Coordinates of N, CA and C in Angstrom, one line a residue:
M10 N -3.5 22.3 -36.6 CA -4.1 22.6 -35.3 C -3.2 22.2 -34.2
D11 N -3.1 23.1 -33.2 CA -2.2 22.8 -32.1 C -3.0 22.3 -30.9
F12 N -2.3 21.5 -30.1 CA -2.9 20.9 -28.9 C -1.9 21.0 -27.7
Q13 N -2.4 21.4 -26.6 CA -1.6 21.4 -25.3 C -1.5 20.0 -24.8
L14 N -0.3 19.5 -24.7 CA -0.1 18.1 -24.3 C 0.8 18.1 -23.0
T15 N 0.4 17.1 -22.2 CA 1.3 16.8 -21.0 C 1.6 15.4 -21.0
L16 N 2.9 15.1 -20.9 CA 3.4 13.7 -20.8 C 4.3 13.6 -19.6
R17 N 4.4 12.4 -19.1 CA 5.4 12.2 -18.1 C 6.5 11.3 -18.7
V18 N 7.6 12.0 -19.0 CA 8.7 11.3 -19.8 C 9.9 11.0 -18.9
D19 N 10.1 9.7 -18.7 CA 11.2 9.2 -17.9 C 11.1 9.8 -16.5
G20 N 9.8 9.9 -16.0 CA 9.6 10.3 -14.6 C 9.4 11.8 -14.4
E21 N 9.6 12.6 -15.5 CA 9.5 14.0 -15.4 C 8.3 14.5 -16.2
A22 N 7.4 15.3 -15.5 CA 6.2 15.9 -16.2 C 6.7 16.9 -17.2
R23 N 6.2 16.8 -18.4 CA 6.6 17.7 -19.5 C 5.3 18.2 -20.2
S24 N 5.1 19.5 -20.3 CA 4.0 20.1 -21.0 C 4.5 20.9 -22.2
L25 N 3.8 20.8 -23.3 CA 4.1 21.5 -24.5 C 3.0 21.6 -25.5
T26 N 3.1 22.4 -26.5 CA 2.0 22.5 -27.5 C 2.6 21.8 -28.7
V27 N 1.8 20.9 -29.3 CA 2.2 20.2 -30.5 C 1.1 20.3 -31.6
D28 N 1.5 20.2 -32.8 CA 0.6 20.0 -33.9 C 0.0 18.7 -33.8
T29 N -1.3 18.6 -34.0 CA -2.0 17.3 -33.8 C -1.5 16.2 -34.8
R30 N -0.7 16.5 -35.8 CA -0.2 15.5 -36.7 C 1.2 15.0 -36.3
T31 N 1.7 15.4 -35.2 CA 3.0 15.1 -34.8 C 3.1 13.7 -34.1
T32 N 4.0 12.9 -34.5 CA 4.1 11.6 -33.9 C 4.8 11.7 -32.5
L33 N 4.6 10.7 -31.7 CA 5.2 10.7 -30.4 C 6.7 10.7 -30.5
L34 N 7.3 10.0 -31.5 CA 8.7 10.0 -31.8 C 9.2 11.4 -32.0
D35 N 8.6 12.1 -33.0 CA 9.0 13.5 -33.3 C 8.9 14.4 -32.1
T36 N 7.8 14.2 -31.3 CA 7.6 15.0 -30.1 C 8.8 14.8 -29.1
L37 N 9.1 13.5 -28.9 CA 10.2 13.2 -28.0 C 11.5 13.8 -28.5
R38 N 11.9 13.5 -29.7 CA 13.2 13.9 -30.2 C 13.3 15.4 -30.5
D39 N 12.3 15.9 -31.3 CA 12.5 17.3 -31.8 C 12.0 18.3 -30.8
R40 N 11.0 18.0 -30.0 CA 10.5 19.0 -29.1 C 11.0 18.9 -27.7
L41 N 11.3 17.7 -27.2 CA 11.7 17.5 -25.8 C 13.1 17.1 -25.7
S42 N 13.8 17.0 -26.8 CA 15.3 16.6 -26.8 C 15.6 15.3 -26.1
V43 N 14.7 14.3 -26.3 CA 14.9 13.0 -25.7 C 15.3 12.1 -26.9
T44 N 16.6 11.8 -27.0 CA 17.1 11.2 -28.2 C 17.3 9.7 -28.1
S45 N 16.9 9.1 -27.0 CA 17.1 7.7 -26.9 C 16.3 6.9 -28.0
P46 N 15.0 7.2 -28.2 CA 14.3 6.5 -29.3 C 14.8 7.0 -30.6
K47 N 15.1 6.1 -31.5 CA 15.7 6.5 -32.8 C 14.6 6.4 -34.0
K48 N 14.9 7.2 -35.0 CA 14.0 7.2 -36.2 C 14.8 6.3 -37.2
G49 N 14.4 5.1 -37.3 CA 15.1 4.2 -38.2 C 14.4 4.1 -39.5
C50 N 13.1 3.8 -39.5 CA 12.4 3.6 -40.8 C 11.2 4.6 -40.9
D51 N 10.7 5.1 -39.8 CA 9.5 5.9 -39.7 C 8.2 5.2 -40.3
H52 N 8.2 3.9 -40.3 CA 7.1 3.1 -40.8 C 6.7 2.0 -39.9
G53 N 7.3 1.9 -38.7 CA 7.0 0.8 -37.8 C 7.5 -0.5 -38.2
Q54 N 8.6 -0.5 -38.9 CA 9.1 -1.8 -39.4 C 10.4 -2.2 -38.7
C55 N 11.1 -1.3 -38.0 CA 12.4 -1.6 -37.5 C 12.5 -1.7 -35.9
G56 N 11.6 -1.0 -35.2 CA 11.6 -1.1 -33.8 C 12.6 -0.2 -33.1
A57 N 13.3 0.6 -33.8 CA 14.3 1.5 -33.2 C 13.7 2.6 -32.3
C58 N 12.4 2.9 -32.6 CA 11.7 3.9 -31.9 C 10.9 3.4 -30.7
T59 N 11.0 2.2 -30.4 CA 10.2 1.6 -29.3 C 10.4 2.3 -28.0
V60 N 9.3 2.6 -27.3 CA 9.3 3.2 -26.0 C 8.2 2.4 -25.2
L61 N 8.2 2.6 -23.9 CA 7.1 2.0 -23.1 C 6.1 3.1 -22.8
L62 N 4.9 2.9 -23.2 CA 3.8 3.9 -23.0 C 2.9 3.3 -22.0
D63 N 2.8 3.9 -20.8 CA 2.1 3.3 -19.7 C 2.4 1.8 -19.5
G64 N 3.7 1.5 -19.6 CA 4.2 0.2 -19.4 C 4.1 -0.8 -20.5
R65 N 3.5 -0.4 -21.6 CA 3.4 -1.3 -22.8 C 4.3 -0.8 -23.9
R66 N 4.9 -1.7 -24.6 CA 5.8 -1.3 -25.7 C 5.0 -0.8 -26.9
V67 N 5.5 0.3 -27.4 CA 4.8 1.0 -28.5 C 5.9 1.5 -29.5
L68 N 5.6 1.4 -30.8 CA 6.4 2.0 -31.8 C 6.0 3.5 -31.9
S69 N 6.9 4.4 -31.4 CA 6.5 5.8 -31.2 C 6.4 6.5 -32.6
C70 N 6.9 5.9 -33.6 CA 6.8 6.6 -35.0 C 5.4 6.4 -35.5
L71 N 4.6 5.4 -35.0 CA 3.3 5.1 -35.5 C 2.1 5.7 -34.7
T72 N 2.4 6.4 -33.6 CA 1.3 6.9 -32.8 C 1.5 8.4 -32.7
L73 N 0.3 9.1 -32.7 CA 0.3 10.5 -32.6 C 0.5 10.9 -31.1
A74 N 1.2 11.9 -30.8 CA 1.5 12.4 -29.5 C 0.2 12.8 -28.8
V75 N -0.7 13.4 -29.5 CA -2.0 13.9 -28.9 C -2.9 12.8 -28.4
A76 N -2.7 11.6 -28.9 CA -3.5 10.4 -28.4 C -3.1 10.0 -27.0
H77 N -2.0 10.5 -26.5 CA -1.4 10.0 -25.3 C -1.2 11.1 -24.2
D78 N -2.1 12.1 -24.3 CA -2.1 13.2 -23.3 C -2.2 12.6 -21.9
G79 N -1.3 12.9 -21.0 CA -1.3 12.4 -19.6 C -0.6 11.1 -19.4
A80 N -0.1 10.5 -20.5 CA 0.6 9.2 -20.4 C 2.0 9.2 -19.8
E81 N 2.4 8.1 -19.4 CA 3.7 7.9 -18.9 C 4.6 7.3 -20.0
V82 N 5.6 7.9 -20.4 CA 6.5 7.5 -21.5 C 7.8 7.1 -20.9
T83 N 8.3 5.9 -21.0 CA 9.6 5.5 -20.5 C 10.5 5.1 -21.7
T84 N 11.6 5.8 -21.8 CA 12.6 5.4 -22.9 C 13.7 4.6 -22.2
A85 N 14.6 4.1 -23.0 CA 15.7 3.4 -22.5 C 16.5 4.2 -21.5
G86 N 16.6 5.5 -21.7 CA 17.3 6.4 -20.8 C 16.6 6.5 -19.4
G87 N 15.3 6.2 -19.4 CA 14.5 6.3 -18.1 C 14.4 5.0 -17.4
L88 N 15.0 4.0 -17.9 CA 14.9 2.7 -17.2 C 15.9 2.6 -16.0
A89 N 17.0 3.3 -16.1 CA 18.0 3.3 -15.0 C 17.3 3.9 -13.7
S90 N 17.9 3.5 -12.6 CA 17.3 4.0 -11.3 C 17.7 5.5 -11.1
A91 N 17.1 6.1 -10.2 CA 17.3 7.5 -10.0 C 18.8 7.8 -9.6
D92 N 19.4 6.8 -8.9 CA 20.8 7.0 -8.5 C 21.8 6.7 -9.6
G93 N 21.3 6.3 -10.8 CA 22.2 6.1 -11.9 C 22.5 4.6 -12.2
E94 N 22.0 3.7 -11.3 CA 22.3 2.3 -11.5 C 21.6 1.8 -12.7
L95 N 22.3 1.1 -13.6 CA 21.6 0.6 -14.8 C 20.5 -0.4 -14.5
H96 N 19.5 -0.4 -15.3 CA 18.5 -1.4 -15.3 C 19.1 -2.8 -15.6
P97 N 18.6 -3.9 -15.1 CA 19.2 -5.2 -15.4 C 19.4 -5.4 -16.9
L98 N 18.4 -5.0 -17.7 CA 18.6 -5.2 -19.2 C 19.7 -4.4 -19.7
Q99 N 19.9 -3.2 -19.3 CA 21.0 -2.3 -19.7 C 22.3 -3.0 -19.4
R100 N 22.4 -3.4 -18.1 CA 23.6 -4.1 -17.7 C 23.9 -5.4 -18.5
A101 N 22.9 -6.2 -18.7 CA 23.0 -7.4 -19.5 C 23.5 -7.1 -20.9
F102 N 22.9 -6.1 -21.6 CA 23.3 -5.7 -22.9 C 24.8 -5.4 -22.9
L103 N 25.3 -4.7 -21.9 CA 26.7 -4.4 -21.8 C 27.5 -5.6 -21.6
D104 N 27.1 -6.4 -20.7 CA 27.9 -7.6 -20.3 C 27.9 -8.6 -21.5
H105 N 26.9 -8.7 -22.3 CA 26.8 -9.7 -23.4 C 27.2 -9.0 -24.8
D106 N 27.6 -7.8 -24.8 CA 27.9 -7.1 -26.1 C 26.6 -7.2 -27.0
G107 N 25.5 -6.8 -26.4 CA 24.2 -6.9 -27.2 C 24.0 -5.7 -28.1
F108 N 25.1 -5.3 -28.7 CA 25.0 -4.1 -29.6 C 26.3 -4.1 -30.4
Q109 N 26.3 -3.4 -31.5 CA 27.5 -3.1 -32.2 C 27.6 -1.6 -32.5
C110 N 26.8 -1.1 -33.4 CA 26.8 0.3 -33.6 C 25.9 1.0 -32.6
G111 N 25.0 0.3 -32.0 CA 24.2 0.9 -30.9 C 22.9 1.6 -31.3
Y112 N 22.7 1.8 -32.6 CA 21.6 2.6 -33.0 C 20.2 1.9 -32.6
C113 N 20.1 0.6 -32.7 CA 18.9 -0.1 -32.3 C 18.8 -0.3 -30.8
T114 N 19.8 -0.2 -30.1 CA 19.9 -0.6 -28.7 C 18.8 0.0 -27.8
P115 N 18.5 1.3 -27.8 CA 17.5 1.8 -27.0 C 16.1 1.1 -27.2
G116 N 15.8 1.0 -28.5 CA 14.5 0.3 -28.9 C 14.5 -1.2 -28.5
Q117 N 15.7 -1.8 -28.6 CA 15.8 -3.2 -28.2 C 15.5 -3.4 -26.7
I118 N 16.2 -2.5 -26.0 CA 16.0 -2.6 -24.5 C 14.6 -2.3 -24.0
C119 N 14.0 -1.2 -24.6 CA 12.6 -0.9 -24.2 C 11.7 -2.1 -24.6
S120 N 11.9 -2.6 -25.8 CA 11.1 -3.7 -26.3 C 11.3 -4.9 -25.4
A121 N 12.5 -5.2 -25.0 CA 12.8 -6.3 -24.1 C 12.1 -6.1 -22.7
A122 N 12.2 -4.9 -22.2 CA 11.5 -4.6 -20.9 C 10.0 -4.9 -21.0
G123 N 9.4 -4.4 -22.1 CA 8.0 -4.6 -22.3 C 7.6 -6.0 -22.5
M124 N 8.5 -6.7 -23.3 CA 8.3 -8.1 -23.6 C 8.3 -9.0 -22.4
L125 N 9.3 -8.7 -21.5 CA 9.4 -9.5 -20.3 C 8.2 -9.3 -19.4
A126 N 7.7 -8.1 -19.3 CA 6.5 -7.8 -18.5 C 5.3 -8.5 -19.1
E127 N 5.2 -8.5 -20.5 CA 4.1 -9.2 -21.1 C 4.2 -10.7 -20.8
A128 N 5.4 -11.3 -20.9 CA 5.5 -12.7 -20.7 C 5.2 -13.1 -19.2
A129 N 5.6 -12.2 -18.3 CA 5.3 -12.5 -16.9 C 3.8 -12.4 -16.6
A130 N 3.1 -11.5 -17.4 CA 1.7 -11.4 -17.2 C 0.9 -12.5 -17.9
G131 N 1.6 -13.4 -18.6 CA 1.0 -14.5 -19.2 C 0.5 -14.3 -20.6
H132 N 0.9 -13.2 -21.3 CA 0.6 -13.0 -22.7 C 1.3 -14.0 -23.5
P133 N 0.6 -14.8 -24.3 CA 1.3 -15.8 -25.1 C 1.9 -15.2 -26.4
S134 N 2.8 -15.9 -27.0 CA 3.3 -15.6 -28.3 C 3.0 -16.8 -29.2
A135 N 3.4 -16.8 -30.5 CA 3.3 -17.9 -31.4 C 4.0 -19.1 -30.9
V136 N 5.2 -18.9 -30.3 CA 6.0 -20.0 -29.7 C 5.3 -20.5 -28.5
T137 N 4.8 -19.7 -27.6 CA 4.1 -20.2 -26.4 C 3.0 -21.1 -26.8
A138 N 2.2 -20.7 -27.8 CA 1.0 -21.5 -28.2 C 1.5 -22.8 -28.8
A139 N 2.6 -22.8 -29.6 CA 3.1 -24.0 -30.2 C 3.7 -24.9 -29.1
A140 N 4.1 -24.4 -28.0 CA 4.7 -25.2 -26.9 C 3.6 -25.9 -26.1
D141 N 2.3 -25.5 -26.4 CA 1.2 -26.2 -25.7 C 1.3 -26.1 -24.2
D142 N 1.5 -24.8 -23.7 CA 1.7 -24.6 -22.2 C 2.9 -25.3 -21.7
G143 N 3.9 -25.3 -22.4 CA 5.2 -25.8 -22.0 C 5.9 -24.9 -21.0
P144 N 7.1 -25.2 -20.7 CA 7.9 -24.4 -19.7 C 8.0 -22.9 -20.0
D145 N 7.9 -22.6 -21.3 CA 8.0 -21.2 -21.7 C 6.9 -20.3 -21.2
S146 N 5.8 -20.9 -20.8 CA 4.6 -20.1 -20.4 C 4.5 -20.1 -18.9
Q147 N 5.4 -20.7 -18.2 CA 5.2 -20.7 -16.7 C 5.9 -19.6 -16.0
G148 N 5.2 -18.7 -15.4 CA 5.8 -17.6 -14.7 C 6.2 -18.0 -13.3
G149 N 7.2 -17.3 -12.8 CA 7.6 -17.6 -11.4 C 6.8 -16.9 -10.4
P150 N 6.9 -17.2 -9.1 CA 6.1 -16.5 -8.1 C 6.4 -15.0 -8.0
D151 N 7.5 -14.6 -8.4 CA 7.9 -13.2 -8.3 C 7.6 -12.4 -9.6
G152 N 6.8 -13.0 -10.5 CA 6.5 -12.4 -11.8 C 7.5 -12.6 -12.9
T153 N 8.6 -13.3 -12.6 CA 9.6 -13.6 -13.7 C 9.2 -14.8 -14.5
V154 N 9.7 -14.9 -15.7 CA 9.5 -16.0 -16.5 C 10.7 -16.4 -17.3
A155 N 11.2 -17.6 -17.2 CA 12.3 -18.1 -18.0 C 11.9 -18.4 -19.4
L156 N 12.5 -17.7 -20.3 CA 12.1 -17.9 -21.7 C 13.2 -18.6 -22.5
S157 N 12.8 -19.5 -23.4 CA 13.7 -20.1 -24.3 C 14.2 -19.1 -25.4
D158 N 15.3 -19.5 -26.0 CA 15.8 -18.6 -27.1 C 14.8 -18.4 -28.2
D159 N 14.0 -19.4 -28.6 CA 13.0 -19.3 -29.6 C 11.9 -18.3 -29.2
E160 N 11.5 -18.4 -27.9 CA 10.5 -17.5 -27.4 C 11.0 -16.1 -27.4
I161 N 12.2 -15.9 -27.0 CA 12.8 -14.5 -27.0 C 12.8 -14.0 -28.4
R162 N 13.3 -14.8 -29.4 CA 13.4 -14.3 -30.8 C 12.0 -14.0 -31.3
E163 N 11.1 -14.8 -31.0 CA 9.7 -14.5 -31.5 C 9.2 -13.2 -30.9
R164 N 9.3 -13.1 -29.6 CA 8.8 -11.9 -29.0 C 9.5 -10.6 -29.3
M165 N 10.8 -10.7 -29.8 CA 11.6 -9.6 -30.1 C 11.6 -9.4 -31.7
S166 N 10.8 -10.1 -32.4 CA 11.0 -10.1 -33.9 C 10.6 -8.8 -34.5
G167 N 10.0 -7.9 -33.8 CA 9.7 -6.6 -34.3 C 10.8 -5.6 -34.2
N168 N 12.0 -6.0 -33.7 CA 13.1 -5.1 -33.5 C 14.3 -5.7 -34.3
L169 N 14.7 -4.9 -35.3 CA 15.8 -5.3 -36.2 C 17.1 -4.7 -35.7
C170 N 18.2 -5.4 -36.0 CA 19.6 -5.0 -35.8 C 20.3 -5.2 -37.1
R171 N 20.7 -4.1 -37.8 CA 21.4 -4.3 -39.0 C 22.8 -4.8 -38.9
C172 N 23.3 -4.7 -37.7 CA 24.7 -5.2 -37.4 C 24.7 -6.7 -37.2
G173 N 23.5 -7.3 -36.9 CA 23.5 -8.7 -36.6 C 23.9 -9.2 -35.2
A174 N 23.6 -8.4 -34.2 CA 24.0 -8.7 -32.9 C 23.0 -9.6 -32.2
Y175 N 22.1 -10.2 -32.9 CA 21.0 -11.0 -32.4 C 21.4 -12.0 -31.3
V176 N 22.5 -12.8 -31.6 CA 22.9 -13.8 -30.7 C 23.2 -13.2 -29.3
N177 N 23.8 -12.1 -29.3 CA 24.2 -11.5 -28.0 C 23.0 -10.8 -27.4
I178 N 22.1 -10.3 -28.2 CA 20.8 -9.7 -27.7 C 20.0 -10.7 -27.0
V179 N 19.9 -11.9 -27.6 CA 19.1 -13.0 -27.0 C 19.7 -13.4 -25.7
A180 N 21.1 -13.5 -25.7 CA 21.8 -14.0 -24.5 C 21.5 -13.0 -23.4
A181 N 21.5 -11.7 -23.7 CA 21.3 -10.7 -22.6 C 19.9 -10.8 -22.1
I182 N 18.9 -10.9 -22.9 CA 17.5 -11.1 -22.5 C 17.3 -12.4 -21.7
R183 N 17.9 -13.4 -22.2 CA 17.8 -14.7 -21.5 C 18.3 -14.6 -20.1
E184 N 19.5 -13.9 -19.9 CA 20.0 -13.8 -18.6 C 19.0 -13.1 -17.6
V185 N 18.4 -12.0 -18.1 CA 17.5 -11.2 -17.3 C 16.2 -12.0 -17.0
S186 N 15.7 -12.7 -18.1 CA 14.5 -13.4 -17.9 C 14.6 -14.6 -16.9
A187 N 15.8 -15.1 -16.7 CA 16.1 -16.2 -15.8 C 16.2 -15.8 -14.4
K188 N 16.3 -14.5 -14.1 CA 16.5 -14.0 -12.8 C 15.2 -13.8 -12.1

């Protein structure tokens, strides 16, 4: 069965007809030629397909496109400003070599953007709860929150990097979270 779908992808309204069984990932990649989200496992285990859906991080391989008619989808490609200036996370990943092969990088960056927003909004993690309202849970007046390496690793644990660039990924996210 087909469904007329409208999404706002990286700031641009896109309308198309999709089969109701089509995932958001397949819609983005195969129908809209948005190749930033990657198909790593197609089972929600690697995080390579992570996008921001109405500001929240979502594994696009696990959600049907039709469930998000009218939604705002932001990929790593859509995080940069309109004039082409890189998002602070994109810049930090470059500065800290937070990638090797780069396959997981778009998902890592989207997940990090969503994770930082979650942390700033006060959403706890297992590390936050263990810290007993320690410094990892204190947001700044501008909505920023400085996160420990343990907190970053816990909050990013759904994103895998087969190359093992985790140390640099954590360093990049730490830099942005501290600003």
